Coordinates of C-alpha atoms in Angstrom, one line a residue:
Chain A
M13 CA 41.9 126.6 47.8
G14 CA 38.5 125.5 48.8
N15 CA 37.8 123.6 45.6
I16 CA 41.2 121.9 45.7
I17 CA 41.0 120.5 49.1
T18 CA 37.7 118.7 49.5
L19 CA 36.7 116.3 52.3
S20 CA 36.9 113.3 50.1
I21 CA 40.5 114.2 49.1
V22 CA 41.4 114.5 52.8
Q23 CA 39.7 111.2 53.5
S24 CA 41.4 109.2 50.8
A25 CA 44.8 110.8 51.5
L26 CA 44.4 109.8 55.2
E27 CA 43.4 106.3 54.3
L28 CA 46.4 105.8 52.0
G29 CA 48.6 107.7 54.4
F30 CA 47.8 105.3 57.2
I31 CA 48.3 102.2 55.0
Y32 CA 51.6 103.3 53.6
A33 CA 52.7 104.6 57.1
L34 CA 53.5 100.9 57.9
V35 CA 56.2 100.9 55.3
A36 CA 57.5 104.2 56.6
I37 CA 57.6 102.7 60.1
A38 CA 59.5 99.7 58.6
L39 CA 62.1 102.0 57.2
F40 CA 62.2 103.9 60.5
I41 CA 63.4 100.6 62.0
S42 CA 65.8 99.6 59.3
F43 CA 67.1 103.0 58.1
S44 CA 66.8 105.3 61.1
I45 CA 67.4 102.8 63.9
L46 CA 69.5 100.0 62.4
N47 CA 71.3 102.3 60.0
I48 CA 70.7 99.8 57.1
A49 CA 69.3 100.9 53.8
D50 CA 67.0 97.9 53.2
L51 CA 66.4 98.0 49.4
S52 CA 64.3 94.8 49.5
T53 CA 61.4 97.0 50.6
D54 CA 59.9 97.3 47.0
G55 CA 59.8 93.6 46.5
C56 CA 58.7 92.9 50.0
F57 CA 55.7 95.2 49.7
T58 CA 54.6 93.5 46.5
L59 CA 55.1 90.1 48.2
G60 CA 52.8 91.1 51.1
C61 CA 50.3 92.3 48.6
A62 CA 50.4 89.1 46.5
V63 CA 50.4 86.7 49.5
C64 CA 47.5 88.6 51.1
A65 CA 45.6 88.7 47.8
A66 CA 46.0 84.9 47.3
V67 CA 44.9 84.1 50.8
T68 CA 42.0 86.6 50.7
L69 CA 40.9 85.1 47.4
A70 CA 40.7 81.8 49.2
G71 CA 38.3 83.4 51.7
H72 CA 40.5 84.2 54.7
P73 CA 41.0 88.0 54.9
I74 CA 42.4 88.2 58.4
L75 CA 44.6 85.2 57.8
G76 CA 45.7 87.0 54.7
L77 CA 47.1 89.9 56.7
F78 CA 49.0 87.6 59.0
A79 CA 50.3 85.6 56.0
A80 CA 51.5 88.9 54.4
M81 CA 53.4 89.6 57.7
A82 CA 54.9 86.2 57.8
A83 CA 56.0 86.5 54.1
G84 CA 57.6 89.8 55.1
V85 CA 59.4 88.1 58.0
C86 CA 60.8 85.5 55.6
S87 CA 62.0 88.2 53.2
G88 CA 63.6 90.2 56.0
F89 CA 65.2 87.1 57.4
M90 CA 66.7 86.3 53.9
T91 CA 68.1 89.9 53.7
A92 CA 69.6 89.6 57.2
F93 CA 71.0 86.2 56.5
L94 CA 72.8 87.3 53.4
Q95 CA 74.5 90.2 55.3
T96 CA 75.2 88.7 58.6
K97 CA 76.0 85.1 57.8
L98 CA 77.3 85.2 54.2
G99 CA 79.2 88.5 54.4
I100 CA 77.3 90.3 51.6
Q101 CA 77.1 94.1 52.0
S102 CA 73.7 95.3 53.3
I103 CA 72.7 97.3 50.3
L104 CA 73.7 94.5 47.9
A105 CA 71.8 92.0 50.1
G106 CA 68.7 94.1 49.8
I107 CA 69.0 94.4 46.0
I108 CA 69.6 90.7 45.6
V109 CA 66.5 89.8 47.6
N110 CA 64.5 92.4 45.8
T111 CA 65.4 91.0 42.4
G112 CA 64.7 87.4 43.5
L113 CA 61.3 88.5 45.0
Y114 CA 60.0 89.5 41.5
T115 CA 59.9 85.8 40.5
V116 CA 58.5 84.8 43.9
N117 CA 55.8 87.4 43.6
I118 CA 54.8 86.4 40.1
A119 CA 54.7 82.8 41.3
V120 CA 52.5 83.7 44.3
M121 CA 50.1 85.5 41.9
G122 CA 49.8 82.3 39.8
F123 CA 52.3 83.5 37.1
A124 CA 50.0 86.4 36.3
S125 CA 51.0 90.1 36.6
N126 CA 47.8 91.1 38.4
M127 CA 45.0 89.7 40.5
N128 CA 41.7 91.2 41.5
L129 CA 39.7 90.7 44.6
F130 CA 36.5 92.5 43.6
Q131 CA 34.3 89.5 44.5
C132 CA 35.8 88.6 47.8
E133 CA 35.3 89.6 51.4
S134 CA 38.0 91.7 53.1
V135 CA 38.5 93.4 56.4
F136 CA 37.2 96.5 54.7
T137 CA 33.9 94.9 53.5
W138 CA 33.4 93.6 57.0
A139 CA 34.0 97.0 58.4
K140 CA 31.5 98.4 55.9
E141 CA 28.9 96.1 57.2
T142 CA 29.5 96.6 60.9
I143 CA 30.6 100.3 61.0
G144 CA 28.9 101.6 57.9
G145 CA 29.0 105.2 56.7
T146 CA 31.9 106.5 54.6
W147 CA 34.7 106.6 57.1
Y148 CA 35.0 102.8 57.7
K149 CA 38.1 102.4 55.6
L150 CA 39.9 105.1 57.5
I151 CA 38.9 103.6 60.8
V152 CA 40.2 100.2 59.9
A153 CA 43.5 101.5 58.6
A154 CA 44.0 104.0 61.5
V155 CA 43.2 101.4 64.2
I156 CA 45.7 98.9 62.7
V157 CA 48.4 101.4 62.2
I158 CA 48.1 103.1 65.6
L159 CA 48.1 99.7 67.3
V160 CA 51.2 98.7 65.3
G161 CA 52.8 102.0 66.2
I162 CA 52.2 101.6 69.9
I163 CA 53.4 97.9 69.9
I164 CA 56.6 98.9 68.0
S165 CA 57.4 101.8 70.3
L166 CA 56.8 99.5 73.4
F167 CA 59.1 96.9 71.8
L168 CA 61.8 99.4 71.1
N169 CA 61.9 100.3 74.7
T170 CA 62.4 96.8 76.0
R171 CA 65.9 95.5 76.6
M172 CA 65.9 93.8 73.2
G173 CA 64.7 97.0 71.6
L174 CA 67.5 98.9 73.3
S175 CA 70.0 96.3 72.0
I176 CA 68.7 96.8 68.5
R177 CA 68.9 100.5 68.7
A178 CA 72.5 100.3 70.1
T179 CA 73.5 98.0 67.3
G180 CA 72.6 100.8 64.8
D181 CA 73.9 103.6 67.0
N182 CA 77.4 102.4 67.9
P183 CA 78.7 99.2 66.5
D184 CA 82.0 99.6 68.4
M185 CA 80.2 99.7 71.7
V186 CA 77.9 96.8 70.8
R187 CA 80.9 94.6 69.8
A188 CA 82.5 95.2 73.2
S189 CA 79.2 94.5 75.1
S190 CA 77.4 91.2 75.3
I191 CA 74.9 92.0 72.5
N192 CA 74.8 89.6 69.6
T193 CA 74.7 91.9 66.5
T194 CA 73.8 89.2 64.1
V195 CA 70.6 88.3 66.1
M196 CA 69.7 92.0 66.6
I197 CA 70.1 92.9 62.8
T198 CA 68.0 89.8 62.0
I199 CA 65.2 90.6 64.4
G200 CA 65.2 94.2 63.4
L201 CA 64.9 93.4 59.7
C202 CA 62.3 90.7 60.3
V203 CA 60.1 93.1 62.3
A204 CA 60.6 95.9 59.7
N205 CA 59.7 93.6 56.7
A206 CA 56.7 92.2 58.6
L207 CA 55.3 95.7 58.6
T208 CA 56.2 96.2 54.9
G209 CA 54.4 93.0 54.1
L210 CA 51.4 94.0 56.3
S211 CA 51.2 97.3 54.5
G212 CA 51.2 95.5 51.1
G213 CA 48.5 93.2 52.4
L214 CA 46.3 96.0 53.6
L215 CA 46.6 97.8 50.3
A216 CA 45.6 94.7 48.4
Q217 CA 42.4 94.5 50.4
Y218 CA 41.9 98.3 50.2
Q219 CA 42.1 98.6 46.5
K220 CA 40.8 95.1 45.8
S221 CA 43.6 94.3 43.5
C222 CA 47.2 93.4 43.3
D223 CA 49.7 94.3 40.6
I224 CA 53.3 93.1 40.1
N225 CA 54.6 96.6 39.8
L226 CA 52.8 97.9 42.9
G227 CA 56.0 98.1 45.0
T228 CA 58.1 100.0 42.5
G229 CA 59.6 103.0 44.1
M230 CA 58.1 102.2 47.5
V231 CA 61.4 102.6 49.3
T232 CA 61.7 106.2 48.0
I233 CA 58.1 107.0 48.9
A234 CA 58.5 105.6 52.4
L235 CA 61.8 107.5 52.8
A236 CA 60.0 110.7 51.8
S237 CA 57.3 110.1 54.5
L238 CA 60.0 109.2 57.0
I239 CA 62.0 112.3 56.3
I240 CA 59.0 114.6 56.3
G241 CA 58.0 113.1 59.7
E242 CA 61.4 113.3 61.2
T243 CA 61.9 116.9 60.0
L244 CA 58.5 118.0 61.5
I245 CA 58.7 116.1 64.8
G246 CA 62.5 115.8 65.3
K247 CA 64.1 113.8 68.0
G248 CA 62.3 112.5 71.1
S249 CA 60.8 109.4 72.5
M250 CA 60.2 106.4 70.3
L251 CA 56.4 106.9 70.4
K252 CA 56.8 110.5 69.4
R253 CA 59.0 109.6 66.5
I254 CA 56.7 106.9 65.2
A255 CA 53.8 109.3 65.4
G256 CA 55.9 111.7 63.4
V257 CA 56.5 109.0 60.7
I258 CA 52.7 108.3 60.5
L259 CA 52.1 112.0 60.2
G260 CA 54.8 112.3 57.5
S261 CA 53.1 109.5 55.5
C262 CA 49.7 111.2 55.7
L263 CA 51.2 114.5 54.7
Y264 CA 53.0 112.9 51.7
R265 CA 49.7 111.4 50.5
F266 CA 48.1 114.8 51.0
I267 CA 50.7 116.4 48.8
V268 CA 50.2 113.7 46.2
A269 CA 46.4 114.2 46.3
V270 CA 46.7 117.9 45.9
A271 CA 49.2 117.4 43.0
L272 CA 46.7 115.1 41.3
R273 CA 43.9 117.5 41.8
M274 CA 46.0 120.2 40.2
N275 CA 46.2 118.0 37.1
V276 CA 49.7 116.8 37.6
P277 CA 49.8 113.5 35.5
A278 CA 49.9 110.4 37.7
E279 CA 53.0 109.2 35.8
C280 CA 55.0 112.2 37.2
L281 CA 54.4 111.3 40.9
K282 CA 57.4 109.0 41.1
L283 CA 59.6 111.9 39.9
V284 CA 58.0 114.2 42.4
S285 CA 58.7 111.8 45.3
S286 CA 62.3 111.4 44.1
I287 CA 62.7 115.1 44.2
I288 CA 61.1 115.4 47.6
V289 CA 63.5 112.8 49.0
A290 CA 66.6 114.2 47.4
V291 CA 65.8 117.8 48.5
A292 CA 64.9 116.7 52.0
I293 CA 68.1 114.7 52.5
A294 CA 70.3 117.3 50.8
L295 CA 68.8 120.3 52.6
P296 CA 70.9 120.2 55.8
Y297 CA 74.1 119.8 53.7
I298 CA 73.1 122.7 51.4
K299 CA 72.4 124.9 54.4
Q300 CA 75.8 124.1 55.9
Q301 CA 77.6 124.8 52.6
M302 CA 75.8 128.1 52.2
A303 CA 76.7 129.2 55.7
F304 CA 80.3 128.2 55.0
N305 CA 80.4 130.2 51.7
K306 CA 79.0 133.2 53.5
Q307 CA 81.7 132.9 56.2
K308 CA 84.4 132.6 53.5
R309 CA 83.2 135.7 51.7
K310 CA 83.1 137.7 54.9
A311 CA 86.6 136.4 56.0
K312 CA 88.0 137.2 52.6
A313 CA 87.0 140.9 52.9
E314 CA 88.3 141.1 56.5
N315 CA 91.5 139.2 55.8
Q316 CA 92.3 141.5 52.9
L317 CA 92.9 144.2 55.5
Y318 CA 95.2 142.0 57.5
I319 CA 97.2 141.0 54.4
Q320 CA 97.7 144.6 53.5
E321 CA 98.8 145.4 57.0
I322 CA 101.4 142.5 56.8
L323 CA 102.6 143.7 53.4
G324 CA 102.8 147.3 54.6
E325 CA 104.9 146.3 57.7
N326 CA 107.3 144.3 55.6
G327 CA 107.6 147.1 53.1
N328 CA 108.4 149.6 55.8
G329 CA 110.9 147.2 57.4
G330 CA 112.7 146.9 54.0
N331 CA 112.9 150.7 53.6
V332 CA 114.3 151.4 57.0
Chain B
M30 CA 95.6 76.6 96.4
T31 CA 93.5 79.3 98.1
V32 CA 91.0 81.3 96.2
E33 CA 93.1 84.5 96.4
N34 CA 96.0 82.7 94.6
Q35 CA 93.8 81.3 91.8
N36 CA 94.7 82.5 88.4
M37 CA 91.9 84.5 86.8
L38 CA 93.5 84.7 83.4
I39 CA 95.8 82.1 81.9
M40 CA 97.2 82.5 78.4
K41 CA 99.4 79.7 77.1
H42 CA 101.5 79.8 74.0
V43 CA 99.2 82.2 72.3
S44 CA 100.2 83.3 68.7
K45 CA 98.5 85.5 66.2
T46 CA 99.7 86.4 62.7
F47 CA 98.0 88.9 60.5
N48 CA 98.0 88.5 56.7
P49 CA 99.9 85.2 56.8
G50 CA 101.7 84.3 53.6
T51 CA 101.7 87.8 52.2
V52 CA 104.2 90.7 52.2
N53 CA 102.2 92.3 54.9
E54 CA 102.6 89.4 57.2
K55 CA 102.7 90.6 60.8
C56 CA 103.3 88.5 63.8
A57 CA 101.4 90.3 66.4
L58 CA 101.6 87.8 69.2
M59 CA 104.4 85.2 69.4
D60 CA 104.1 82.3 71.8
L61 CA 102.8 84.6 74.6
N62 CA 102.4 83.3 78.1
L63 CA 100.6 85.2 80.8
E64 CA 99.1 84.4 84.2
L65 CA 97.1 86.9 86.1
K66 CA 95.9 86.2 89.6
A67 CA 92.4 87.1 90.8
G68 CA 92.6 90.7 91.9
D69 CA 95.8 91.5 90.1
F70 CA 96.0 95.0 88.6
A71 CA 98.7 94.9 85.9
T72 CA 99.9 97.8 83.8
I73 CA 101.3 97.1 80.3
V74 CA 103.8 99.3 78.5
G75 CA 105.4 98.8 75.1
S76 CA 106.0 100.6 71.9
N77 CA 103.4 100.9 69.1
G78 CA 103.0 97.6 67.4
A79 CA 104.3 95.6 70.3
G80 CA 101.1 93.6 70.4
K81 CA 99.3 95.2 73.4
S82 CA 96.0 95.7 71.6
T83 CA 96.3 92.3 69.9
L84 CA 96.6 90.8 73.4
F85 CA 93.4 92.5 74.5
N86 CA 91.6 91.5 71.3
A87 CA 92.6 87.9 71.8
I88 CA 91.1 88.1 75.3
T89 CA 87.9 89.8 74.2
G90 CA 87.5 87.6 71.2
A91 CA 87.5 90.4 68.6
F92 CA 89.6 87.8 66.8
F93 CA 90.7 84.4 67.6
A94 CA 94.3 83.3 68.4
D95 CA 95.9 81.1 65.7
K96 CA 97.5 78.9 68.4
G97 CA 97.4 78.6 72.1
L98 CA 95.0 78.6 75.0
V99 CA 93.0 81.5 76.6
M100 CA 91.5 80.6 79.9
L101 CA 89.3 82.9 82.0
D102 CA 88.4 81.9 85.5
G103 CA 89.0 78.3 84.8
E104 CA 87.0 78.2 81.6
D105 CA 88.6 77.7 78.1
I106 CA 87.4 80.7 76.1
T107 CA 89.9 80.5 73.2
Y108 CA 87.1 80.0 70.6
E109 CA 84.2 81.4 72.6
K110 CA 82.2 84.0 70.6
E111 CA 82.8 87.6 71.4
H112 CA 79.4 88.5 72.5
V113 CA 79.2 85.5 74.8
R114 CA 82.5 86.2 76.7
S115 CA 81.7 89.9 76.8
R116 CA 79.3 89.2 79.6
V117 CA 82.2 88.8 82.0
I118 CA 84.8 91.1 80.3
G119 CA 84.8 94.9 80.6
H120 CA 86.6 96.7 77.8
L121 CA 87.4 100.4 77.6
F122 CA 89.0 102.0 74.5
Q123 CA 91.1 105.1 74.1
D124 CA 88.4 106.7 72.1
P125 CA 85.7 107.8 74.6
L126 CA 83.1 107.7 71.8
K127 CA 83.4 103.9 71.4
G128 CA 81.9 102.9 74.7
T129 CA 78.4 104.4 74.6
A130 CA 75.5 104.8 72.1
P131 CA 75.3 108.6 71.4
H132 CA 71.6 108.8 70.4
M133 CA 70.4 106.9 73.4
T134 CA 69.8 108.4 76.8
I135 CA 72.1 107.8 79.8
E136 CA 69.4 105.7 81.3
E137 CA 69.0 103.5 78.2
N138 CA 72.8 103.1 77.9
M139 CA 72.9 101.9 81.5
A140 CA 70.0 99.6 81.0
L141 CA 72.0 97.9 78.2
A142 CA 75.0 97.5 80.4
F143 CA 72.8 96.0 83.1
L144 CA 71.5 93.5 80.5
R145 CA 74.7 91.6 81.0
A146 CA 73.7 90.7 84.5
S147 CA 70.8 88.5 83.6
T148 CA 71.0 85.5 81.3
S149 CA 67.3 84.7 81.4
K150 CA 65.5 85.1 78.1
N151 CA 62.6 86.9 79.7
A152 CA 64.9 89.9 80.5
Y153 CA 64.9 90.7 76.8
F154 CA 61.3 91.9 76.9
S155 CA 61.5 93.6 80.2
R156 CA 61.4 97.4 80.3
I157 CA 63.4 99.8 82.5
K158 CA 61.6 99.7 85.8
S159 CA 61.6 102.5 88.4
T160 CA 63.8 100.3 90.7
D161 CA 66.3 100.1 87.9
K162 CA 66.2 103.8 87.5
K163 CA 66.9 104.3 91.2
K164 CA 69.8 101.9 91.0
F165 CA 71.2 103.8 87.9
R166 CA 70.9 107.1 89.8
E167 CA 72.8 105.8 92.7
H168 CA 75.6 104.5 90.5
L169 CA 75.7 107.8 88.5
A170 CA 75.9 109.8 91.7
L171 CA 79.2 108.0 92.6
L172 CA 80.8 109.7 89.6
D173 CA 80.2 113.1 91.1
M174 CA 79.6 114.7 87.7
G175 CA 75.9 115.6 88.1
L176 CA 74.9 113.0 85.5
E177 CA 72.3 111.6 87.9
D178 CA 70.1 114.6 87.0
R179 CA 70.6 114.2 83.3
M180 CA 69.4 110.6 82.9
K181 CA 66.9 111.4 80.1
Q182 CA 69.5 113.2 78.0
P183 CA 71.2 111.6 75.0
V184 CA 74.8 110.5 75.8
G185 CA 76.0 112.4 72.7
L186 CA 75.6 115.6 74.7
L187 CA 78.2 114.6 77.3
S188 CA 81.9 115.5 77.1
G189 CA 84.5 113.0 76.3
G190 CA 85.5 112.7 80.0
Q191 CA 81.9 112.2 81.1
R192 CA 81.4 109.6 78.4
Q193 CA 84.5 107.7 79.4
A194 CA 83.4 107.8 83.1
L195 CA 80.0 106.5 82.1
T196 CA 81.6 103.8 80.1
L197 CA 83.7 102.8 83.0
L198 CA 80.6 102.7 85.2
M199 CA 78.8 100.6 82.6
A200 CA 81.7 98.2 82.3
T201 CA 81.8 97.6 86.0
M202 CA 78.1 97.9 87.0
V203 CA 78.0 94.1 86.9
T204 CA 81.4 93.2 88.2
P205 CA 83.4 91.7 85.3
K206 CA 85.9 88.9 85.7
I207 CA 88.5 91.0 84.0
L208 CA 88.6 94.7 83.1
L209 CA 90.7 95.7 80.1
L210 CA 91.7 99.3 79.9
D211 CA 93.3 100.3 76.6
E212 CA 94.8 103.7 77.2
H213 CA 91.4 104.8 78.4
T214 CA 92.5 108.2 79.6
A215 CA 94.9 109.1 76.8
A216 CA 92.4 111.1 74.8
L217 CA 91.3 113.2 77.8
D218 CA 92.6 116.5 79.1
P219 CA 95.0 116.1 82.2
A220 CA 92.4 117.1 84.8
T221 CA 89.6 114.9 83.4
A222 CA 92.2 112.1 82.8
G223 CA 93.1 112.3 86.5
K224 CA 89.5 112.2 87.6
V225 CA 88.7 109.1 85.4
L226 CA 91.9 107.4 86.6
G227 CA 91.0 108.1 90.2
L228 CA 87.6 106.6 89.6
T229 CA 89.2 103.6 87.9
K230 CA 91.4 103.0 90.9
R231 CA 88.5 103.3 93.3
I232 CA 86.1 101.0 91.4
V233 CA 88.8 98.4 90.8
A234 CA 89.8 98.4 94.4
E235 CA 86.3 98.3 95.8
Q236 CA 85.2 95.5 93.6
K237 CA 88.6 93.7 93.6
I238 CA 88.5 93.5 89.8
T239 CA 91.3 91.7 88.0
C240 CA 92.5 94.4 85.6
L241 CA 94.9 94.9 82.7
M242 CA 95.7 98.4 81.7
V243 CA 97.7 99.7 78.7
T244 CA 99.5 103.0 79.2
H245 CA 102.3 105.0 77.6
N246 CA 102.9 106.9 80.8
M247 CA 105.8 105.2 82.5
Q248 CA 105.1 106.9 85.8
Q249 CA 101.6 105.6 85.7
A250 CA 102.8 102.2 84.7
L251 CA 104.8 101.9 88.0
E252 CA 102.4 103.7 90.3
L253 CA 99.1 102.0 89.4
G254 CA 98.3 98.4 90.3
N255 CA 100.6 95.8 91.7
R256 CA 102.4 94.5 88.6
T257 CA 104.0 95.9 85.4
L258 CA 104.4 94.1 82.2
M259 CA 106.5 95.2 79.2
M260 CA 105.7 94.0 75.7
D261 CA 107.8 93.9 72.6
S262 CA 107.4 92.1 69.3
G263 CA 104.4 90.2 70.4
N264 CA 105.7 88.9 73.6
I265 CA 106.0 89.9 77.3
V266 CA 109.7 90.7 77.7
F267 CA 109.6 92.0 81.3
D268 CA 107.4 91.3 84.2
V269 CA 107.9 93.0 87.6
S270 CA 105.9 93.0 90.8
G271 CA 106.3 93.3 94.6
E272 CA 109.4 94.8 96.2
E273 CA 111.4 95.0 93.0
R274 CA 108.7 97.0 91.4
N275 CA 108.4 99.4 94.4
K276 CA 112.0 100.3 94.0
M277 CA 111.9 100.9 90.3
T278 CA 112.1 104.4 88.8
V279 CA 111.0 105.5 85.4
D280 CA 114.6 105.5 84.3
D281 CA 115.0 101.9 85.4
L282 CA 112.0 101.0 83.4
L283 CA 113.3 102.7 80.3
K284 CA 116.7 101.0 80.8
Q285 CA 114.9 97.7 81.2
F286 CA 113.2 98.4 77.9
A287 CA 116.6 98.4 76.2
V288 CA 117.8 95.3 78.1
S289 CA 114.7 93.2 77.5
A290 CA 114.6 94.0 73.8
G291 CA 118.2 92.6 73.8
K292 CA 119.6 92.1 70.4
K293 CA 117.0 94.1 68.7
L294 CA 118.4 97.4 69.9
D295 CA 118.8 98.6 66.4
N296 CA 115.0 98.4 66.0
D297 CA 113.9 101.9 65.4
R298 CA 110.7 101.2 67.3
I299 CA 112.6 101.2 70.6
L300 CA 114.3 104.4 69.8
F301 CA 110.9 105.8 69.0
S302 CA 109.4 104.7 72.2
K303 CA 112.2 106.3 74.1
V304 CA 111.6 109.6 72.4
Q305 CA 107.9 109.3 73.1
S306 CA 108.4 108.8 76.8

């Protein structure tokens, strides 16, 4: 194992793990808390990436990250608007926005399919100058993600956060209380997509490039991270669950890094992440089915005795 | 007019038709008139489909009336949005699972209920304070179910009766202008139902809440509160209170059912309701 797991692999897995953890936290809000499958995540991630790249290219790296978040908010608002005000089903709303975003993303990138930022300054180049060493990228990513994680967990424990959580937990209850579900879904999706956008923006500066296909499959990858995290950490306080999601994201990147190291072609990774998600979600159901089948087999053997008893009694009755 | 005599709820000529113009057209409320004095506790009986739940939904705003006026405490709320009027309306359903969020703790559920109290925008970003927790504990202790020691537990772990009691507490923590109870003890076992009902009586009496309660238990309909209403085909067909009500027996009420329904005695729903009772 020693030659498979090197320090540099751990390092880059952690860096990517932290950056992509923001998308996993976004899905934690939309999928786990609001109970909405937000399929606009792929497009929104690329949008954040493209917007940040464009602004960074103009010489404003920090502004770029905020612009990426703002773009994410707009995308989230659109998804929420379609489902709360125009009566479009939530999954469909996400797909519609996702499709539309492709054009928007291409436009933001100046109608090119990729952009590169090799010549410009970014938060990572600044960090390199001030912090130095080899760990500066990880420090930047970790600080941003941990900060975001703490803010989100604080937010989810405010009265508004509680209202958002109740909206996803029991719509019947919320309808009978004074909570405005439309507003709560909108705020929830805006916050979630702001994080997705920020993640895309950070990645643009991290890998110094942006590609139109960058977000493809992002929703599955983030779900994989989310599920790994929730399985490992389980239920608990919001902070604990968000920490679990970040851990899940890092672990996922670690699995990917090891797979790459073992010469699994990069093209296969999407299939691998699909399988991880499918298996992780199906596992509890499969376990349940297996337990039930076992119970059925056991009961069949036992009940055979009872059935014979009943048949025997009837037979005797008939003879007498 | 003194304050005690003021009408808390006024419904004038309220009509509601579902699926108008189709074969499934159903007239759920038909020119319904109802006045409820502040502090009144009225029970409602009626067969399935008589319009009891529709009446409640017209009051809570789950849907809007086609015609007519709904007025609560002097304010016209006919077309007020549901979440706005919910601030002053408590609503309990038959299903105990409907009133609380299962994956949130008792404390968090109560904080949500308490949210109704404040209308200021700042409250949205406030967190649960230790003074709030103390207040929640005191309220929970009144239930005498030991819930005050389980405030950090998710509500999903509670039994149906405990959840319904908690819902009742949450609905009345901030005194509502009207409390709507839609067969809220029907899904509970007799002992728990009795306990929740006792609690209901106590809270309603203590806070002098104006209350409407749907029940299929004729005995309950006469014993609880100070007024009994009977609904049929989207209207109130019988309304009794005071001395006349005190003298009534369950049999009288059943007979009244037949009389009030009048010509529609052949309606199988009435026969059904007799069998049910």
